[in-house]
Coordinates of C-alpha atoms and ligand atoms in Angstrom, one line a residue:
X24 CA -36.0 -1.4 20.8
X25 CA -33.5 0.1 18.4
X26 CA -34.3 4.2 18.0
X27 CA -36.4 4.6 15.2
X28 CA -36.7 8.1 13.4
X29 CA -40.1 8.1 12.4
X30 CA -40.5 10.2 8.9
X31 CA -41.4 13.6 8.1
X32 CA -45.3 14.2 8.0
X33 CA -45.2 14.2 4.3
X34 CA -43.7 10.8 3.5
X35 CA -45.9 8.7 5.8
X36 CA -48.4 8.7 3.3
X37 CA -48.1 6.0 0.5
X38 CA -47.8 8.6 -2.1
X39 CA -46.3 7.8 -5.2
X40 CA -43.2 8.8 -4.5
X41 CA -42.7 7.0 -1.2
X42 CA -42.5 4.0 -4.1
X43 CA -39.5 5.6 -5.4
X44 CA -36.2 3.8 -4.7
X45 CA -34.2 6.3 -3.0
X46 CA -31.9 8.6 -4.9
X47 CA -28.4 8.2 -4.6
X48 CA -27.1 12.0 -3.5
X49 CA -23.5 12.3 -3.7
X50 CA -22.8 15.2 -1.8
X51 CA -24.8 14.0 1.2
X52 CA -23.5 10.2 1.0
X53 CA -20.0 11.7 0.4
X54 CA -20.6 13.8 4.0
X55 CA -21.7 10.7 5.3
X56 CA -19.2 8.6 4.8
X57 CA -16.9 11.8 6.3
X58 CA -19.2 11.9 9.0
X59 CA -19.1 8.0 10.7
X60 CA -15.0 7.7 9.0
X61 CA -13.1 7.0 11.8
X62 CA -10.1 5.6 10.0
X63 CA -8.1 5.6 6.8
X64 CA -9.3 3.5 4.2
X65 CA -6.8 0.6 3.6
X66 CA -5.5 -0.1 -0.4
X67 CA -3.5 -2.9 -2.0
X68 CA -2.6 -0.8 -5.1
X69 CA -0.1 1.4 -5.6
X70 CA -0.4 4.7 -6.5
X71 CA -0.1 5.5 -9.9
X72 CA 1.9 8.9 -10.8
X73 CA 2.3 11.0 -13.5
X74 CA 4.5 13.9 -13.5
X75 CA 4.2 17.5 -15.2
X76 CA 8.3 17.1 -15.7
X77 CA 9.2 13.6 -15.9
X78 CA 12.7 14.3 -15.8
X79 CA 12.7 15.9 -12.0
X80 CA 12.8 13.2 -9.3
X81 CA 10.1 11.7 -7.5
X82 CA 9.7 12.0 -4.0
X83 CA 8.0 10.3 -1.5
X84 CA 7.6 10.8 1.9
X85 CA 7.3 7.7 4.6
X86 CA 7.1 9.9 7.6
X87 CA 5.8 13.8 8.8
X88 CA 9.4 14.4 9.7
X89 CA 10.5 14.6 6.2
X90 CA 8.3 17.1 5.3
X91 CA 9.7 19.8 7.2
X92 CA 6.8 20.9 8.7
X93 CA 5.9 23.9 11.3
X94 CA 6.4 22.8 14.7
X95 CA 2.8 23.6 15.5
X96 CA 1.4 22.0 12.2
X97 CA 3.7 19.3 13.1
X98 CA 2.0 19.3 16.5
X99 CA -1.6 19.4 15.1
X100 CA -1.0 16.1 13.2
X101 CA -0.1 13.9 15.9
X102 CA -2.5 15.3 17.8
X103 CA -5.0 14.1 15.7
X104 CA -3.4 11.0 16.0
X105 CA -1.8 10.2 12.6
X106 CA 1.1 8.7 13.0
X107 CA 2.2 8.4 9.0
X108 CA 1.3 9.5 5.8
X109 CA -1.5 7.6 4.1
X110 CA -0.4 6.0 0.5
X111 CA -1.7 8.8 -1.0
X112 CA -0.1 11.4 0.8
X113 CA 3.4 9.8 0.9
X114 CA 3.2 10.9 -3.1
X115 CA 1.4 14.1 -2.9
X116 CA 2.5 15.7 0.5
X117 CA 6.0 16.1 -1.4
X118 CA 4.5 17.2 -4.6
X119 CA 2.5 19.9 -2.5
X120 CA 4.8 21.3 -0.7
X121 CA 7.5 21.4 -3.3
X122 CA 9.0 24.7 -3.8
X123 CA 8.0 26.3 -6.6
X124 CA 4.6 25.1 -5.8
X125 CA 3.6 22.0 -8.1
X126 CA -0.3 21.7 -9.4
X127 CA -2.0 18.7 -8.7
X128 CA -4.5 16.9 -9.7
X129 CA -5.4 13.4 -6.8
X130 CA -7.8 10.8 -7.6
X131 CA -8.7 7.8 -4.9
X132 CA -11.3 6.9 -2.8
X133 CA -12.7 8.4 -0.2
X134 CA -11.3 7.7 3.0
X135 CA -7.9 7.9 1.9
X136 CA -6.3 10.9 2.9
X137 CA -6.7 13.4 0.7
X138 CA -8.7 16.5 2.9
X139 CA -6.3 15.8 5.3
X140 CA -3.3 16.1 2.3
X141 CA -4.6 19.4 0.9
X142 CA -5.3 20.9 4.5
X143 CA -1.7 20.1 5.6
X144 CA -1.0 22.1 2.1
X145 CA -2.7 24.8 3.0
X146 CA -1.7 25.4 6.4
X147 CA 1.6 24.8 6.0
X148 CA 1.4 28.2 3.3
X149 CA -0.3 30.1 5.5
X150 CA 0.9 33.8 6.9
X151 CA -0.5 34.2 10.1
X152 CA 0.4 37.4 10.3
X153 CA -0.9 38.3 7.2
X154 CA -4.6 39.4 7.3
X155 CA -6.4 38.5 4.3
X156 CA -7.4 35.2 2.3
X157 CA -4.5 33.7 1.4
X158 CA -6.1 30.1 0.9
X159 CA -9.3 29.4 -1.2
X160 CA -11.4 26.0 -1.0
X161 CA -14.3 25.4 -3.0
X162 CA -16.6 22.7 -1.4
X163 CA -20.1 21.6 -3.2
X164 CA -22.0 22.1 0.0
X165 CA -22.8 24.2 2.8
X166 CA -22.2 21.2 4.8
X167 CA -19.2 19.8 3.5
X168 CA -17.6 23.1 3.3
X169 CA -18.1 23.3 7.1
X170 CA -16.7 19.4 7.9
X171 CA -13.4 20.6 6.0
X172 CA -13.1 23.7 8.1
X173 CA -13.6 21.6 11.1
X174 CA -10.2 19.8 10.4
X175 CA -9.0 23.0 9.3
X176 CA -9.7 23.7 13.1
X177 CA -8.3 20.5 14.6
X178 CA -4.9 20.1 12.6
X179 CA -4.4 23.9 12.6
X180 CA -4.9 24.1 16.5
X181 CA -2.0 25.2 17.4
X182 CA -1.1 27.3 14.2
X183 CA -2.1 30.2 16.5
X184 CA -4.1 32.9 14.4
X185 CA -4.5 31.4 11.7
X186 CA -8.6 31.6 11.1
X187 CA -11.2 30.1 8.7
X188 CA -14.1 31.8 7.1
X189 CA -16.7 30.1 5.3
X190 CA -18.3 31.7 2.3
X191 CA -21.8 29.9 2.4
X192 CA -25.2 30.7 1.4
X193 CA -26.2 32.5 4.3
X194 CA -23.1 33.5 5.6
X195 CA -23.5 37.7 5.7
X196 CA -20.0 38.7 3.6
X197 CA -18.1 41.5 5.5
X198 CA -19.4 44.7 4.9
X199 CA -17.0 47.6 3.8
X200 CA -14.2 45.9 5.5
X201 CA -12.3 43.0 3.6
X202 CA -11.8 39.5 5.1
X203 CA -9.6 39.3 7.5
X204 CA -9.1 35.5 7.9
X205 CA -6.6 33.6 6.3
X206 CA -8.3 30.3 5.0
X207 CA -11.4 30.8 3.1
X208 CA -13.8 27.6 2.2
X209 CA -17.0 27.5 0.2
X210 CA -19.7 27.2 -2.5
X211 CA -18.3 28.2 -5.9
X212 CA -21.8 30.3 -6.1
X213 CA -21.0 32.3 -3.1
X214 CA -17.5 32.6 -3.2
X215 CA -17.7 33.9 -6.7
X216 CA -20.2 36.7 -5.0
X217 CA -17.7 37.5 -2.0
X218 CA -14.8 37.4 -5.1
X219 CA -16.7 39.7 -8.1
X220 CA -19.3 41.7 -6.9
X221 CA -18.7 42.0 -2.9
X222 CA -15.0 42.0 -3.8
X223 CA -13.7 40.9 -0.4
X224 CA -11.8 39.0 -1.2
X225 CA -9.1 39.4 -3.5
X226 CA -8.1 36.5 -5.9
X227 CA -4.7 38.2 -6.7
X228 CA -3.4 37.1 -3.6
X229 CA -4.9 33.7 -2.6
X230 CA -1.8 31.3 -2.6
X231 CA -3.2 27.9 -2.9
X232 CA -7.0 27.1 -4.7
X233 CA -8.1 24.2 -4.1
X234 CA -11.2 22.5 -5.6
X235 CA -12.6 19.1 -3.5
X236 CA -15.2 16.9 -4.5
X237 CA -14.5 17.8 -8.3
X238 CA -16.8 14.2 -9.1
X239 CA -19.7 16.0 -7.1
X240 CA -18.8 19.6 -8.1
X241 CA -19.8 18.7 -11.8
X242 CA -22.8 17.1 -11.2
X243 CA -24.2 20.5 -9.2
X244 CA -25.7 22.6 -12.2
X245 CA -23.4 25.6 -12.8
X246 CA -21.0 25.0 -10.5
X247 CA -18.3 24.1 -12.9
X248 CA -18.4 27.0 -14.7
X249 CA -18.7 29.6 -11.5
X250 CA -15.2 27.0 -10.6
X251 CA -13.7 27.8 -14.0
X252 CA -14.5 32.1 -13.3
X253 CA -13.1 31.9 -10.0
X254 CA -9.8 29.8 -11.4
X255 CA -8.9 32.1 -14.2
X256 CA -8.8 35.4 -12.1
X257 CA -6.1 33.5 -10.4
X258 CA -2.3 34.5 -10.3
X259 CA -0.9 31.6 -12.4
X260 CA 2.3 31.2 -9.9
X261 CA -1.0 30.4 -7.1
X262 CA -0.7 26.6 -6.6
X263 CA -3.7 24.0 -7.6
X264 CA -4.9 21.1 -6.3
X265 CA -8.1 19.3 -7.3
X266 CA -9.2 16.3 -5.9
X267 CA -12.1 13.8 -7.2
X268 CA -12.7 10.1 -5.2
X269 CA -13.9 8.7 -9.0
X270 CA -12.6 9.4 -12.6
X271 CA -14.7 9.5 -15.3
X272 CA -14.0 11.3 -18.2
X273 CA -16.2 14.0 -17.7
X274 CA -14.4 14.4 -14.1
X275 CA -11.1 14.5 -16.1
X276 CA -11.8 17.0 -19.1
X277 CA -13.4 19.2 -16.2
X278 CA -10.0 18.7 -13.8
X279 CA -7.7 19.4 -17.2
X280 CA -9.5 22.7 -18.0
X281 CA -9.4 24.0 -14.3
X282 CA -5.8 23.0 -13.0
X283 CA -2.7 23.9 -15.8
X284 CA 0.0 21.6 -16.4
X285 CA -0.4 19.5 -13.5
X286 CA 0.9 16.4 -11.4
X287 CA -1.5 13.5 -11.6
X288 CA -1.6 10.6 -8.5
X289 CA -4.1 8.1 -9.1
X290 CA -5.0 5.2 -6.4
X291 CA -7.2 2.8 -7.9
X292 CA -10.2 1.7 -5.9
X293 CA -9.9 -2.0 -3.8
X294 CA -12.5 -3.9 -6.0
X295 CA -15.2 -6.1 -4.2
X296 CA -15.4 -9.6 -4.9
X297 CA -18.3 -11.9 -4.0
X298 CA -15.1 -14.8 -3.7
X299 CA -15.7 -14.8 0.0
X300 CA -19.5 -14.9 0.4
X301 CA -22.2 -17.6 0.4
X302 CA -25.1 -16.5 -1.4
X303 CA -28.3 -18.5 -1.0
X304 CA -32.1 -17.5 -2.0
X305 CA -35.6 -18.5 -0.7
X306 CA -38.4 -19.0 -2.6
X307 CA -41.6 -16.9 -1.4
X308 CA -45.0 -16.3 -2.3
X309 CA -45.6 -13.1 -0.8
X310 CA -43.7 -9.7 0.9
X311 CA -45.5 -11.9 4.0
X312 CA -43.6 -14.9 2.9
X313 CA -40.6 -13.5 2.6
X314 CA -40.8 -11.8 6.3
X315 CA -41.8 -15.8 7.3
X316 CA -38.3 -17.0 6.2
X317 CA -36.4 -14.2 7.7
X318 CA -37.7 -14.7 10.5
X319 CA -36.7 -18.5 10.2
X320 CA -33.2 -17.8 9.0
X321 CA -33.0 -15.2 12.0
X322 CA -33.6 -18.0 14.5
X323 CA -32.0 -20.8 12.7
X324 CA -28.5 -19.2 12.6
X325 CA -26.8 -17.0 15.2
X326 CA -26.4 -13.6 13.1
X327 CA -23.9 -10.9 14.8
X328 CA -25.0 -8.0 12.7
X329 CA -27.4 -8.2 9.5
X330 CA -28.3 -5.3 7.2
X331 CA -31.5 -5.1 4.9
X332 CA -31.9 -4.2 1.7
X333 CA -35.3 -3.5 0.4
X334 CA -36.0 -1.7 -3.0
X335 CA -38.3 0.5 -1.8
X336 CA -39.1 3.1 0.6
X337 CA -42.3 1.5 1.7
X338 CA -41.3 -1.9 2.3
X339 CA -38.3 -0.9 4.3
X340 CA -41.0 0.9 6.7
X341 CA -43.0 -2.1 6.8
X342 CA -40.9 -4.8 7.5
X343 CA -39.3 -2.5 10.1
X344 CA -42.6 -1.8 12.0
X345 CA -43.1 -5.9 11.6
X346 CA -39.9 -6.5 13.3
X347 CA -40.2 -4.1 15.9
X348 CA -43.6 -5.5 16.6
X349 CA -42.2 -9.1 16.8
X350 CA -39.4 -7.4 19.5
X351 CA -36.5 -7.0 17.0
X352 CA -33.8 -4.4 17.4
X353 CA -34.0 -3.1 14.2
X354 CA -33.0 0.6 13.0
X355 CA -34.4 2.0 9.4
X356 CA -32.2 4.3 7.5
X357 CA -33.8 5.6 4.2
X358 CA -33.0 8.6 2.3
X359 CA -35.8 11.0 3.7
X360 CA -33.4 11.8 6.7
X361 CA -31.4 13.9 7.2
X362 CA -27.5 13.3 6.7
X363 CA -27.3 14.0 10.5
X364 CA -29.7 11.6 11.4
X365 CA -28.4 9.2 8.9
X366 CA -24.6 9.5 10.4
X367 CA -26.4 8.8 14.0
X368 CA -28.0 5.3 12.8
X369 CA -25.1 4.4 11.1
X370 CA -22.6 5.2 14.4
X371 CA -25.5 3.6 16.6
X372 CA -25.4 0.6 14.4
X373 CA -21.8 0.3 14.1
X374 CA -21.1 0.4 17.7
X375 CA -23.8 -2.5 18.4
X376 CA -26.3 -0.5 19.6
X377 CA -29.2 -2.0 17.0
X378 CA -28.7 -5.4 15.5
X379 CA -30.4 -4.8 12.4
X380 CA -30.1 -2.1 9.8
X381 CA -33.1 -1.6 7.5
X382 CA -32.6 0.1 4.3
X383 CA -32.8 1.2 1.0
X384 CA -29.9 2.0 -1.8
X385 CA -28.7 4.7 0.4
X386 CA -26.8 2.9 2.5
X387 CA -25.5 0.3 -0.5
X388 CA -22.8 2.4 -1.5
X389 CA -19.1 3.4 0.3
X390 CA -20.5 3.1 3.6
X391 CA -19.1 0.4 5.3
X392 CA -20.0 -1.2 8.4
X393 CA -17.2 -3.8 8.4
X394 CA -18.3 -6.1 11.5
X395 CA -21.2 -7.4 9.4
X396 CA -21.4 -10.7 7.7
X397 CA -24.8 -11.2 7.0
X398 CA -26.6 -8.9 3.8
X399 CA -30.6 -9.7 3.4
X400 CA -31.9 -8.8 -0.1
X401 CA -35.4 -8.6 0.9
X402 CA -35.7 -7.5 -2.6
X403 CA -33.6 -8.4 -5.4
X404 CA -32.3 -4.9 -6.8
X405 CA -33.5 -4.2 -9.8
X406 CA -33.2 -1.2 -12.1
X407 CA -35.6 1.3 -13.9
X408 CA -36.0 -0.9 -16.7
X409 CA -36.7 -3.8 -14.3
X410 CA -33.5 -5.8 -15.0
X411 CA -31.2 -6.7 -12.4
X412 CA -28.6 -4.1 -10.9
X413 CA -25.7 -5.8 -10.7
X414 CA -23.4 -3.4 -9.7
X415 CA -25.8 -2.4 -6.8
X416 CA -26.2 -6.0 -5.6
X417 CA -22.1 -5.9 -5.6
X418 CA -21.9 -3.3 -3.4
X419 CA -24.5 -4.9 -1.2
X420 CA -22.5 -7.7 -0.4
X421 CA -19.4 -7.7 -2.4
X422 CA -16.4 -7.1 -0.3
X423 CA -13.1 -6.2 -0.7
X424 CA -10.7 -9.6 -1.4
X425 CA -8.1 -8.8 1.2
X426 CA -9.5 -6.4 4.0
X427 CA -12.8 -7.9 4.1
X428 CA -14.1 -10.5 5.7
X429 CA -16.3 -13.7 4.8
X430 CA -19.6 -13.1 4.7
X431 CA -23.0 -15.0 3.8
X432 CA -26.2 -13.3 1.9
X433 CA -29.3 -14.3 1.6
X434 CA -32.2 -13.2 -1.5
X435 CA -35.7 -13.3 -0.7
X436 CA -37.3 -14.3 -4.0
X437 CA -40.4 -13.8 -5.0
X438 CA -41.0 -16.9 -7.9
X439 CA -41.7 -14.1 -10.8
X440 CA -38.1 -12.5 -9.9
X441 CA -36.1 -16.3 -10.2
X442 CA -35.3 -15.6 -13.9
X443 CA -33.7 -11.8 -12.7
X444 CA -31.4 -13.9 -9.6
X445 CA -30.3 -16.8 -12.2
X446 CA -29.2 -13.8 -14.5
X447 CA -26.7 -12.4 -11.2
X448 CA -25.8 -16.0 -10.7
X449 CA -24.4 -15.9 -14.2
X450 CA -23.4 -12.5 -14.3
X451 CA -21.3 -12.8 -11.5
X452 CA -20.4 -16.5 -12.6
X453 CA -21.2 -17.3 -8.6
X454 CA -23.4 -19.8 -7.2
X455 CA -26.5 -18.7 -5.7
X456 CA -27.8 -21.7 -3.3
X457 CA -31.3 -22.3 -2.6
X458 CA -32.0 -22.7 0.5
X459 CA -34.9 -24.2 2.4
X460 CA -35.9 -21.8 5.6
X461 CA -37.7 -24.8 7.3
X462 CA -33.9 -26.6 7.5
X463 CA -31.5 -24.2 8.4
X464 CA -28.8 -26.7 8.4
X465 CA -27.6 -26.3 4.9
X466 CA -26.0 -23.4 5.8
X467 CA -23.4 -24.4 8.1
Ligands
ADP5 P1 -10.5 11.6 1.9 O1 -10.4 13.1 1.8 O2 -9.7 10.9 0.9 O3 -11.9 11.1 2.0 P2 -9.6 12.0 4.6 O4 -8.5 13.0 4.5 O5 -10.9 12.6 5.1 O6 -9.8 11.2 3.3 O7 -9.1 10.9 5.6 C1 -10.0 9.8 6.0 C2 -9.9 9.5 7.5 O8 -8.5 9.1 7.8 C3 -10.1 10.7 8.3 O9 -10.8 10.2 9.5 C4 -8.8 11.2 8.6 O10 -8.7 11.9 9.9 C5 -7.9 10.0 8.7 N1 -6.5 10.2 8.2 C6 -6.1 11.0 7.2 N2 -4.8 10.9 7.0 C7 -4.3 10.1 8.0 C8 -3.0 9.6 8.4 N3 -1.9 9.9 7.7 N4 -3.0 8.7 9.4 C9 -4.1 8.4 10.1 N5 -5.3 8.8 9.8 C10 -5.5 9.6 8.7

């Protein structure tokens, strides 16, 4: 029996808002993804760069050597068991450790280096012997504020004294004495507190600002202004480095009013493809029907891993108490976890431990589970208005064309919803196959 969280008192009951779809929330899907990330996430692009002075040369870096490290920072790295600089950092290591310092502004997907790049940055400006913030990170959350101060931790292991403090709602600031720690990272809320009105810290002599998660940053209320307050009581020779894992516009007029006359390195974003996947669909009557021709595709076929996508909270509880009852493994993951509990399933799941994954939108986006082949749309994804979503139903089962592997997806279809999957069939311009559960043969 796969461990099953079972929900908060206040969402067992079928209120109306257990029929809400869950509600994608950056910040925690970005800690997530930080959380179960073991590795660096491959690309086939190349990174794009665009240079405050055109005229002075481009470096890159292919090893840590290069860079002229400290020993111990040096040390830290291949401890943590990087052997090379990602794609991304072999263009913005150089850029951020260039002396004069250069302002930067990175955009690439997450999982690609760039917490690690800025950390390296900051540690490698670092006095230890100097006892005041001399590094400033603004995070959007208490909790990712605290996973970037844990690799603070690791790759500055053996950069002896050097300390972190985190300036977080509920963190007490010093009182009467200033900070004595080097690195500072936290909530632009807080931080603007310890800066303006505990004045603990002193913004004349922070060194590097950083600002992460700019894409999440702007979509906290406030927090892009508080950003903006804390950047222009900066010294302008104090280097700047924001980072964003998307680019919309509204990212880039924020990141071009914070960060002056900056570097830009872009890494566009592996697209997913649906080249490599069967699709099929099965006709149903009923949520009871549809659970029928699971069950026959699950014992017609021999299925490593599956994940299930159901459009609601409620059905993904039900079919996950059906399958449990029938002697499944299955695990549910929905959105009224916590991110803690959400990283565990996911880990659990990714190391074999449950066969199936239940779950709702949360899990449709960036978090991938690369050994599984098989996606079930139990429901088709559909948006407020009721049309299709393609762009979810992409991320379902879309994988990228060169890293991923093949894969085969199956959409439970109730007969009202056959007009929504003919319009993904075209959409997509991909054949959808229908598929009879009774005669699993078809498939192979
Ligand atoms: P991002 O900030 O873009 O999401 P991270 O810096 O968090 O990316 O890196 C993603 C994962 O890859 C982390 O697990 C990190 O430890 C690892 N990583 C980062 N840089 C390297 C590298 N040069 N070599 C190997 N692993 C790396």
């Amino acid at each position: 029996w796969g461990e099953y969280f079972f929900l908060s008192g206040a969402s067992i009951n079928n209120s109306e808002d257990d029929e809400e779809e869950d509600i994608v929330d950056l910040a925690a899907n970005s800690l997530l993804n930080k959380l179960i990330r073991q590795s660096l996430v491959e690309s086939t692009h190349r990174v794009e760069v665009l240079q405050k002075d055109p005229s002075s040369p481009l470096y890159s870096v292919k090893t840590f050597e290069e860079l002229r490290l400290k020993e111990e920072l040096l040390k830290g790295i291949y401890a943590m068991g990087f052997n090379r600089p990602s794609k991304i950092q072999e263009m913005a290591l150089p850029m951020m450790l260039a002396h004069p310092p250069q302002n930067l502004i990175a955009q690439s997907q997450s999982g690609t280096g760039k917490t690690a790049a800025f950390i390296l940055a900051m540690l490698s400006r670092v006095n230890a012997s100097e006892l005041f913030p001399q590094c400033l990170c603004l995070a959007p959350t208490y909790e990712l504020a605290l996973q970037t101060g844990r690799v603070v931790e690791q790759m500055g292991r053996f950069c002896i004294d050097v300390e972190v403090m985190y300036a977080v709602r509920g963190n007490q600031a010093p009182r009467g004495t200033d900070i004595t720690k080097q690195i500072v990272i936290g909530t632009p809320g807080t931080v603007l507190d310890w800066c303006f009105k505990r004045k603990v810290i002193d913004l004349n002599k922070i060194r590097v600002f950083v600002l992460d998660e700019a894409d999440v940053m702007i979509d906290t209320q406030g927090f892009s202004d508080q950003s903006i307050r804390i950047q222009r009581a900066l010294q302008p020779e104090c280097q700047m480095l924001l980072f964003s894992a998307t680019f919309e516009d509204s990212v880039w007029q924020f990141a071009e009013r914070i960060i002056p006359d900056p570097n830009v390195i872009k890494l566009r974003k592996e697209e997913l493809t649906l080249n490599n996947i069967r699709q099929y669909y099965v006709l149903c009557d009923s949520r009871k029907d549809k659970y029928q021709a699971l069950c026959n595709i699950y014992g017609g076929i021999t299925i490593g891993q599956a994940i299930i996508f159901c459009q609601t909270r409620q059905n993904a509880k039900w079919l996950t108490v059906e399958m449990m009852q029938d002697g499944h493994q299955v695990s549910l993951l929905s959105g009224e976890l916590t991110v803690d509990q959400r990283a565990s399933i996911i880990q659990r799941f990714r190391d074999g431990k449950e066969k199936v994954l239940i779950t709702t939108n949360v899990c449709a986006r960036g978090i991938d589970v690369k050994q599984v082949t098989v996606v079930v749309n139990f429901d088709l994804p559909l948006n407020q208005t009721g049309e299709p979503d393609y762009e979810t139903y992409l991320h379902r089962i879309g994988r990228t064309g060169r890293f991923g592997k093949k894969g085969i997806a199956f959409n439970m279809i109730e007969v009202n919803k056959l007009p929504f999957l003919f319009k993904i069939q075209d959409h997509f311009n991909s054949k959808i196959k229908q598929l009879d559960p009774d005669d699993m043969d078809e498939i192979e």
